[in-house]
mmCIF file of C-alpha atoms in Angstrom:
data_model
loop_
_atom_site.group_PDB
_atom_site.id
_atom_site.type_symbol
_atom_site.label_atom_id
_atom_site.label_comp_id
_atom_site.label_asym_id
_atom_site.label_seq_id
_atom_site.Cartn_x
_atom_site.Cartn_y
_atom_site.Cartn_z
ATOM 1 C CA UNK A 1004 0.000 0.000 0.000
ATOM 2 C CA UNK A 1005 0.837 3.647 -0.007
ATOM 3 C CA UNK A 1006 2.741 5.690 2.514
ATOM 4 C CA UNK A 1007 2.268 8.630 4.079
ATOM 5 C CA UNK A 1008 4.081 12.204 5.465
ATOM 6 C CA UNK A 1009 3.045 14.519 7.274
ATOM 7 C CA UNK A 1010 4.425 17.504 9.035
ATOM 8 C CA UNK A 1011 2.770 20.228 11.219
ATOM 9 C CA UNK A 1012 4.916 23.113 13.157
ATOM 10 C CA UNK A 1013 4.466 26.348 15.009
ATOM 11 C CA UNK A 1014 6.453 27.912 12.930
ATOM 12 C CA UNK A 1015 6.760 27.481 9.378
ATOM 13 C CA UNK A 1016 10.239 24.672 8.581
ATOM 14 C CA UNK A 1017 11.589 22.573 5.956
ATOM 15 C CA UNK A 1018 10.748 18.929 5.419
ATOM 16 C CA UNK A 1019 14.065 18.224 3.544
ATOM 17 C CA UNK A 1020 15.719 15.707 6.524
ATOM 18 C CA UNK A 1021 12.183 13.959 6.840
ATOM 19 C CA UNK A 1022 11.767 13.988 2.726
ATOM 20 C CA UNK A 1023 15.272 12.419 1.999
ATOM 21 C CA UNK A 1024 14.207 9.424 4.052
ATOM 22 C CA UNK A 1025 10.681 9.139 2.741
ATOM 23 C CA UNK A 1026 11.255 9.410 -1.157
ATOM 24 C CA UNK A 1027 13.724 6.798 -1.055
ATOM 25 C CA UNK A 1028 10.915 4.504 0.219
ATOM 26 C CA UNK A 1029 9.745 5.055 -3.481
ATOM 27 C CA UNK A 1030 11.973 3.082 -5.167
ATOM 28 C CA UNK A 1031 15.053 2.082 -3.243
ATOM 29 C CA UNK A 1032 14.111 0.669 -0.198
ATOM 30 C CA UNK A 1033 10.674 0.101 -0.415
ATOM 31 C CA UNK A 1034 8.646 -0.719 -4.270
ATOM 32 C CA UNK A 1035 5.938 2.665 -3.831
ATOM 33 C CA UNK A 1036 6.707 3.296 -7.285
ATOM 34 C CA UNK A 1037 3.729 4.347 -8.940
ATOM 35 C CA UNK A 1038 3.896 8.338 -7.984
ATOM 36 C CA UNK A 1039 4.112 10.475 -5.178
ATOM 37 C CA UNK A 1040 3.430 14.234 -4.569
ATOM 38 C CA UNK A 1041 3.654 16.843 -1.651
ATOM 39 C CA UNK A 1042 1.736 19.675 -0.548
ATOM 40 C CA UNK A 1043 3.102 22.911 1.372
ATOM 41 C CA UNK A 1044 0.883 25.842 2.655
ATOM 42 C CA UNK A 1045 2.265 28.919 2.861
ATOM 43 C CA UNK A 1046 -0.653 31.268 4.201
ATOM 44 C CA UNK A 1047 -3.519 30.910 2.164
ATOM 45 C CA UNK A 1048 -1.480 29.613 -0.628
ATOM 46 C CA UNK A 1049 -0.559 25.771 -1.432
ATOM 47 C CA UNK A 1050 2.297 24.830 -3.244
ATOM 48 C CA UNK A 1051 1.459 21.136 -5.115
ATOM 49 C CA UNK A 1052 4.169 18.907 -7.029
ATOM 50 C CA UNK A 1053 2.979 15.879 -8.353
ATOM 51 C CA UNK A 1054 4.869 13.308 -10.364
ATOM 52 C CA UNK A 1055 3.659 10.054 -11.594
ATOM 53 C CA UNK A 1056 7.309 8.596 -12.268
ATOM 54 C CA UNK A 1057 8.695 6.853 -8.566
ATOM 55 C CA UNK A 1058 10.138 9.756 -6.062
ATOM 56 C CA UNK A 1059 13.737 8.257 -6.126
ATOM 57 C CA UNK A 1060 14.265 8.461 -10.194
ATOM 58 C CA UNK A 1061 11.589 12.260 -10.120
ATOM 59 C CA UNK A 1062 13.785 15.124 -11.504
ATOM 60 C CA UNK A 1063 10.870 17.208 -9.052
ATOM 61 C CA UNK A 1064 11.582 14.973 -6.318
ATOM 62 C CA UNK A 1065 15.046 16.014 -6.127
ATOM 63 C CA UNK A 1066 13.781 19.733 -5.972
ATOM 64 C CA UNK A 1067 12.089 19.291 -2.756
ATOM 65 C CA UNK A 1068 14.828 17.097 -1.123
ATOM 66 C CA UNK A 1069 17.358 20.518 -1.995
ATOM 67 C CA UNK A 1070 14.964 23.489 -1.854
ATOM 68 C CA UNK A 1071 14.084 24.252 1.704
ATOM 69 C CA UNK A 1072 10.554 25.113 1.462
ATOM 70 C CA UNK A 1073 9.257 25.993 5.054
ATOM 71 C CA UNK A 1074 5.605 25.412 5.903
ATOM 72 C CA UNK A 1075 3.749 24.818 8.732
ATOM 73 C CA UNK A 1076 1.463 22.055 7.338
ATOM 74 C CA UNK A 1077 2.911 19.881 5.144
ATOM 75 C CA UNK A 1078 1.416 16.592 3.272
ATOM 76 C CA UNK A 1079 3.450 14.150 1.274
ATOM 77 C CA UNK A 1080 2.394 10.773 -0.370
ATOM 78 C CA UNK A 1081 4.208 7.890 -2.476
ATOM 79 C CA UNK A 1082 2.092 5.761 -4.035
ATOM 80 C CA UNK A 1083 1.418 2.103 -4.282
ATOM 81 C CA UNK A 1084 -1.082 1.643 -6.694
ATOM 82 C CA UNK A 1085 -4.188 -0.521 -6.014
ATOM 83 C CA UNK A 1086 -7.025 0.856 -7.909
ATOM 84 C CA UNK A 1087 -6.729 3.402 -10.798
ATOM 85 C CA UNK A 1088 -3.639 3.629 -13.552
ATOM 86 C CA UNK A 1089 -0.837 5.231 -13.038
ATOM 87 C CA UNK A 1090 -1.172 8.874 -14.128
ATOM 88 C CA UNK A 1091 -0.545 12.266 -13.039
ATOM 89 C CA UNK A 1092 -4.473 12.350 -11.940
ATOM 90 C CA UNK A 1093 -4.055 9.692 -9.362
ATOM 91 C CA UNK A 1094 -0.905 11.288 -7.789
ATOM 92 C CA UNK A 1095 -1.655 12.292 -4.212
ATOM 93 C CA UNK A 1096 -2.615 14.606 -2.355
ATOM 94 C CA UNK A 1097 -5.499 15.756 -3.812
ATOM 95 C CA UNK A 1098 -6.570 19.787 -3.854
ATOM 96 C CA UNK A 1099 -9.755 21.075 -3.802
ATOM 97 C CA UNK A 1100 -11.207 24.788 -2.710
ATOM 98 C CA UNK A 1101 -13.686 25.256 0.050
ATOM 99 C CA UNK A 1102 -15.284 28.246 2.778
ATOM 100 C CA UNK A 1103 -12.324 30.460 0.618
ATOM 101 C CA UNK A 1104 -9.664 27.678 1.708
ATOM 102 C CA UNK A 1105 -7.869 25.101 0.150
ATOM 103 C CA UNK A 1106 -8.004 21.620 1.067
ATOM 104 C CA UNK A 1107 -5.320 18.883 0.855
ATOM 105 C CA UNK A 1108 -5.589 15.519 1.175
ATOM 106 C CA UNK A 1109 -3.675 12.109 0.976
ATOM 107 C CA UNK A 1110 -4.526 8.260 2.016
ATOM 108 C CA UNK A 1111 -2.781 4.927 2.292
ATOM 109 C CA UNK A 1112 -5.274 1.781 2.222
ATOM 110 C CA UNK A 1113 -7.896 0.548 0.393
ATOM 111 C CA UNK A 1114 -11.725 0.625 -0.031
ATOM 112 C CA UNK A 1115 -13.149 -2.206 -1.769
ATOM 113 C CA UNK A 1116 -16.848 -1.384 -4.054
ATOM 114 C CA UNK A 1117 -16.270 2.080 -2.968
ATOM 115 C CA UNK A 1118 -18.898 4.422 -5.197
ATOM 116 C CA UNK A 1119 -20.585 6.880 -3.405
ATOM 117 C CA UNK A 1120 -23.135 8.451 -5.899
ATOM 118 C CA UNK A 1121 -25.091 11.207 -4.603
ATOM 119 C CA UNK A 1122 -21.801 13.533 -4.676
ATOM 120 C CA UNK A 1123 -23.509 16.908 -5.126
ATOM 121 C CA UNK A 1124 -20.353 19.686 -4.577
ATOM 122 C CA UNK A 1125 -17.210 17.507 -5.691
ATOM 123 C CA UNK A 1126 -16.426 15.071 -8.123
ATOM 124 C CA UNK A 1127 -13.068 13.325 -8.648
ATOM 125 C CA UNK A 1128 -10.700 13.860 -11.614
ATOM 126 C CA UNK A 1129 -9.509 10.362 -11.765
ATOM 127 C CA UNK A 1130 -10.596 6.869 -10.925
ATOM 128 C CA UNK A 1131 -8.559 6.159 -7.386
ATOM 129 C CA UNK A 1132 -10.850 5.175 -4.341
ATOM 130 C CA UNK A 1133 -8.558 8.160 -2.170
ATOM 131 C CA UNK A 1134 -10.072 10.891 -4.476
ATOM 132 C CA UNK A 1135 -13.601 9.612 -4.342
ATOM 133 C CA UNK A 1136 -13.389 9.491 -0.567
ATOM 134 C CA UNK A 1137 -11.931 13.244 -0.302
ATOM 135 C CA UNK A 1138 -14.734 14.276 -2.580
ATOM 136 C CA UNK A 1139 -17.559 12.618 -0.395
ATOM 137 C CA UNK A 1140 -15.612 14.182 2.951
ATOM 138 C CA UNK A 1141 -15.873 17.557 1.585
ATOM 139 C CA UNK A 1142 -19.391 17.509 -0.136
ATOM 140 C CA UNK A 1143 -20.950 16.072 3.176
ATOM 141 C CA UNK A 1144 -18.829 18.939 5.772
ATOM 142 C CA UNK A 1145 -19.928 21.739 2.749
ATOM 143 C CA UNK A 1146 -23.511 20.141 3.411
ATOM 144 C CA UNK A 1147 -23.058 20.259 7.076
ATOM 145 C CA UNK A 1148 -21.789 23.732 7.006
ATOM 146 C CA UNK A 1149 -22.779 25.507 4.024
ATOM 147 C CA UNK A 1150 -21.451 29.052 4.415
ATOM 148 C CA UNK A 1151 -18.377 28.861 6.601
ATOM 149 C CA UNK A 1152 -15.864 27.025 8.351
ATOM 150 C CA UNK A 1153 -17.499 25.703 11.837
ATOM 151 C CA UNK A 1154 -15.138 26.163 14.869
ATOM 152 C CA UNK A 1155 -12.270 23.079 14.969
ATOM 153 C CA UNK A 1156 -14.941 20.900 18.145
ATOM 154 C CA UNK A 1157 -18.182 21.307 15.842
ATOM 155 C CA UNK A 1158 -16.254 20.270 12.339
ATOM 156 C CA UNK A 1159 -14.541 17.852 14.306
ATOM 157 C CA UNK A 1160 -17.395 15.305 15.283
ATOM 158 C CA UNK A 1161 -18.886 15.751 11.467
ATOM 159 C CA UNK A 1162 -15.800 14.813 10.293
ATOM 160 C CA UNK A 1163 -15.394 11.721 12.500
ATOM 161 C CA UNK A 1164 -18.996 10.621 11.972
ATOM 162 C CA UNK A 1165 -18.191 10.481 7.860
ATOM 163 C CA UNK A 1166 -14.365 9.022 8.811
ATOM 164 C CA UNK A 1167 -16.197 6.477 10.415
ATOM 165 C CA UNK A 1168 -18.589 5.644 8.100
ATOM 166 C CA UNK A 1169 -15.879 5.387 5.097
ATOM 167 C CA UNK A 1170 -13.261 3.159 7.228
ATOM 168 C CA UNK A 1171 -16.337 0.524 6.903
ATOM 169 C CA UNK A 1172 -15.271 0.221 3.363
ATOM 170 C CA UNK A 1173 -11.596 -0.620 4.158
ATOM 171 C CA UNK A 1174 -8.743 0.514 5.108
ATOM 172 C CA UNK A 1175 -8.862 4.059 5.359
ATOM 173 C CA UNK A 1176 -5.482 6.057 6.763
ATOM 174 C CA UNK A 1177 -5.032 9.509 5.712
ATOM 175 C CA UNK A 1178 -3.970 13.056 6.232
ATOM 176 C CA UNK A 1179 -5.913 16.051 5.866
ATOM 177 C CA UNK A 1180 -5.317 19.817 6.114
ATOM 178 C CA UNK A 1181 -6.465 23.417 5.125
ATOM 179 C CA UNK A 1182 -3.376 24.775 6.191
ATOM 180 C CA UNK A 1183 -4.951 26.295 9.435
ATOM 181 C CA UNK A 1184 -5.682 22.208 11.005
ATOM 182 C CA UNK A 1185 -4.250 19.351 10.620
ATOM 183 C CA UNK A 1186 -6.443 16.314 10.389
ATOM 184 C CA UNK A 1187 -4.459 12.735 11.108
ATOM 185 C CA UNK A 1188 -6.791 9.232 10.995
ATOM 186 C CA UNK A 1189 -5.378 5.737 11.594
ATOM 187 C CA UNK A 1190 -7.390 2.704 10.132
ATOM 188 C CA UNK A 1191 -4.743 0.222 10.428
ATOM 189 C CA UNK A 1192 -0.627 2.243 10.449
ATOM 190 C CA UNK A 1193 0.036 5.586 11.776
ATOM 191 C CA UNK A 1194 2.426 7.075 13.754
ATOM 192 C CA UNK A 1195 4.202 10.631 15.221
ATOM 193 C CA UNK A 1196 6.697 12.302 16.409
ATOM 194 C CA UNK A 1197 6.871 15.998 18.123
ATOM 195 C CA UNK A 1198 10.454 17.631 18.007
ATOM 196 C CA UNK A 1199 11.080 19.950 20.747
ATOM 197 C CA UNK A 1200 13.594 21.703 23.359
ATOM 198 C CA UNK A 1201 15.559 20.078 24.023
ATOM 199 C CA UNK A 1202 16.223 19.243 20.229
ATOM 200 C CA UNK A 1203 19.255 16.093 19.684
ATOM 201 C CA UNK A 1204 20.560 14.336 16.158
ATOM 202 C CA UNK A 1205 17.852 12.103 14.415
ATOM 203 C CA UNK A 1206 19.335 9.249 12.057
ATOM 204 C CA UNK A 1207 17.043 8.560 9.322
ATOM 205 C CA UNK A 1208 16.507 4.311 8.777
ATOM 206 C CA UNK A 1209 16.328 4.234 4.779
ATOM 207 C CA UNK A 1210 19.649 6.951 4.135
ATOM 208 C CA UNK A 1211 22.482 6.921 6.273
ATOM 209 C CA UNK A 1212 21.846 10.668 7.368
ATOM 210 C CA UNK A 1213 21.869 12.243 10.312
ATOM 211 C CA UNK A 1214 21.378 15.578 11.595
ATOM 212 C CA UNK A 1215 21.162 17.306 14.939
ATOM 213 C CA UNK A 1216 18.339 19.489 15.432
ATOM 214 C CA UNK A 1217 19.942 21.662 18.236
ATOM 215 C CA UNK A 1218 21.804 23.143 15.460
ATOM 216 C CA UNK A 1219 19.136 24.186 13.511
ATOM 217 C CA UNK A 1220 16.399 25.156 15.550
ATOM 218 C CA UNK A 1221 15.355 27.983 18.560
ATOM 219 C CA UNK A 1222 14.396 26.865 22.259
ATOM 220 C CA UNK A 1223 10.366 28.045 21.261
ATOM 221 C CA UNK A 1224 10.298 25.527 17.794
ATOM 222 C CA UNK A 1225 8.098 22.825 17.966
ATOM 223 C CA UNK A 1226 7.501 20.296 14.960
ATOM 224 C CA UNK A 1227 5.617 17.131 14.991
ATOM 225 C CA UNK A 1228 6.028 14.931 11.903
ATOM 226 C CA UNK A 1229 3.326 11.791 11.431
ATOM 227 C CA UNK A 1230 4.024 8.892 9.038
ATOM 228 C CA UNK A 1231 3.280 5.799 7.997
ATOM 229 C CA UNK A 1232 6.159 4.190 9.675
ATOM 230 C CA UNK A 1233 8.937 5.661 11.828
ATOM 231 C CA UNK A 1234 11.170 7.456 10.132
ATOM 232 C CA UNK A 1235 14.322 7.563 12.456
ATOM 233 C CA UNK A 1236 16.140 4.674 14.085
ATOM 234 C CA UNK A 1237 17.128 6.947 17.498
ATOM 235 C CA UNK A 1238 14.144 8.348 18.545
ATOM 236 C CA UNK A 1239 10.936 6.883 19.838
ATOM 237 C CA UNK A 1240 7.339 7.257 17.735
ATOM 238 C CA UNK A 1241 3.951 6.899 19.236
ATOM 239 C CA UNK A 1242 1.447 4.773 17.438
ATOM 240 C CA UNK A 1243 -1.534 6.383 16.655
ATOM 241 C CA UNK A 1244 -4.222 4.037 17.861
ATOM 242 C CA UNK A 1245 -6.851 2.675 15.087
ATOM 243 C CA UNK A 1246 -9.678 4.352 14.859
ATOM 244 C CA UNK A 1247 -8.024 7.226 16.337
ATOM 245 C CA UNK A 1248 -8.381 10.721 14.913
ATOM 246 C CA UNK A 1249 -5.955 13.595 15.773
ATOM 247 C CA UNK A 1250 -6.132 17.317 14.956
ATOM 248 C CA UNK A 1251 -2.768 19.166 15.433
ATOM 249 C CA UNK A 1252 -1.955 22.518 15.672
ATOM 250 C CA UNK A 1253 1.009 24.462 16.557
ATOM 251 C CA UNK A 1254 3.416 21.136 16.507
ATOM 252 C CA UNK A 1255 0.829 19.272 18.929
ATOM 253 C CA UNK A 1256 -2.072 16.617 18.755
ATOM 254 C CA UNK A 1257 -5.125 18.122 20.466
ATOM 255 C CA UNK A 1258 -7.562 16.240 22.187
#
């Protein structure tokens, strides 16, 4: 299946350290070969690259592994595919604009006989069961909440009611954000990890790279990076639990 990346801070940082390690899982160490893409928000803005050529041989790849993009919501995805060709269309994460914001999202699983048809806001661009799920998430919270964004406790249990009713299908892991929240749901593999003061070296487990955060951070940063599975060898990850969904902000999971 696919893998995911995801990265939310309090201030906006690079992924590069947590990329290098991730994109090689496209390829070298792992076979995700079938496309990948990442997602940065910068303000209101998103910055997409998609690619459906494998992350380890992508010229655009290599881009984001040297060009230190900070962000303070990041979502990356390499894909392995299960249902759908492989084409630019069925590159995560997915884009789409609602309440005046945009919306990213990205999943790892798969939902068998998947074909919601009374989609009335949002319809998908290609044929993946990750883009038809994103489309029914947003047309049922736009239907919920038809003129603005609720506040993060009311959108919360509408989003967790339709989460719950999709992870029926299958397996259903993703990553969701608008740049303002970050949305994190385990079906089956999830994890995190929150960088703080004090900050120490991280060695990444598919490159032999290392780097020490102490040296490139301020006492007040705070990052917390979620993945499919861990991305370092030296520090400890906590499983997110299935069935579990997390909303961070500011480099923490909230309650």
């Amino acid at each position: 299946m696919c893998q995911l990346l995801g990265m939310n801070c309090n201030v906006p940082t690079d992924i590069c350290f947590s990329f290098e390690g991730f994109a090689a899982r496209g390829g070298k160490t792992d076979d995700h070969r079938d496309g990948w893409g990442i997602a940065f928000f910068e303000g209101k803005g998103c910055r997409l690259f998609l690619d459906a050529k494998p992350s380890i041989d992508s010229p655009i790849a290599d881009l984001v592994r040297c060009f230190p993009i900070h962000s303070k919501h990041v979502i990356a995805h390499i894909r392995k595919a299960t249902q759908g060709e492989i084409s630019l269309e069925n590159c995560h994460p997915f884009r789409r604009e609602m309440w005046g914001r945009y919306w990213v999202f990205a999943h790892n699983g798969d939902l068998r006989n998947f074909h919601p048809q009374d989609l009335e806001f949002y319809q998908p661009v290609g044929n993946t069961d990750s883009e038809k799920a994103f489309c029914l998430i947003l047309d049922k919270l736009r239907a919920s909440f038809p003129h603005s964004k609720p506040p993060v406790e009311k959108f919360y249990l509408v989003l967790q009611e339709i989460t719950n009713f999709i992870a029926k299908k299958g397996i259903f892991n993703y990553l969701l954000s608008d740049g303002e929240h970050f949305f994190a749901y385990c079906s089956t593999k999830l994890c995190y990890i929150v960088r703080q003061a004090p900050f120490a070296a991280a060695h990444l487990i598919d490159e032999d790279l290392s780097v020490d955060f102490s040296e490139l951070t301020t006492p007040s940063d705070r990052v917390a990076v979620i993945a499919t599975t861990p991305l370092t060898d030296n520090e400890v990850w906590t499983t997110i639990e299935p069935g579990e969904l997390l909303v961070f902000q500011d480099g923490l999971p909230m309650s």
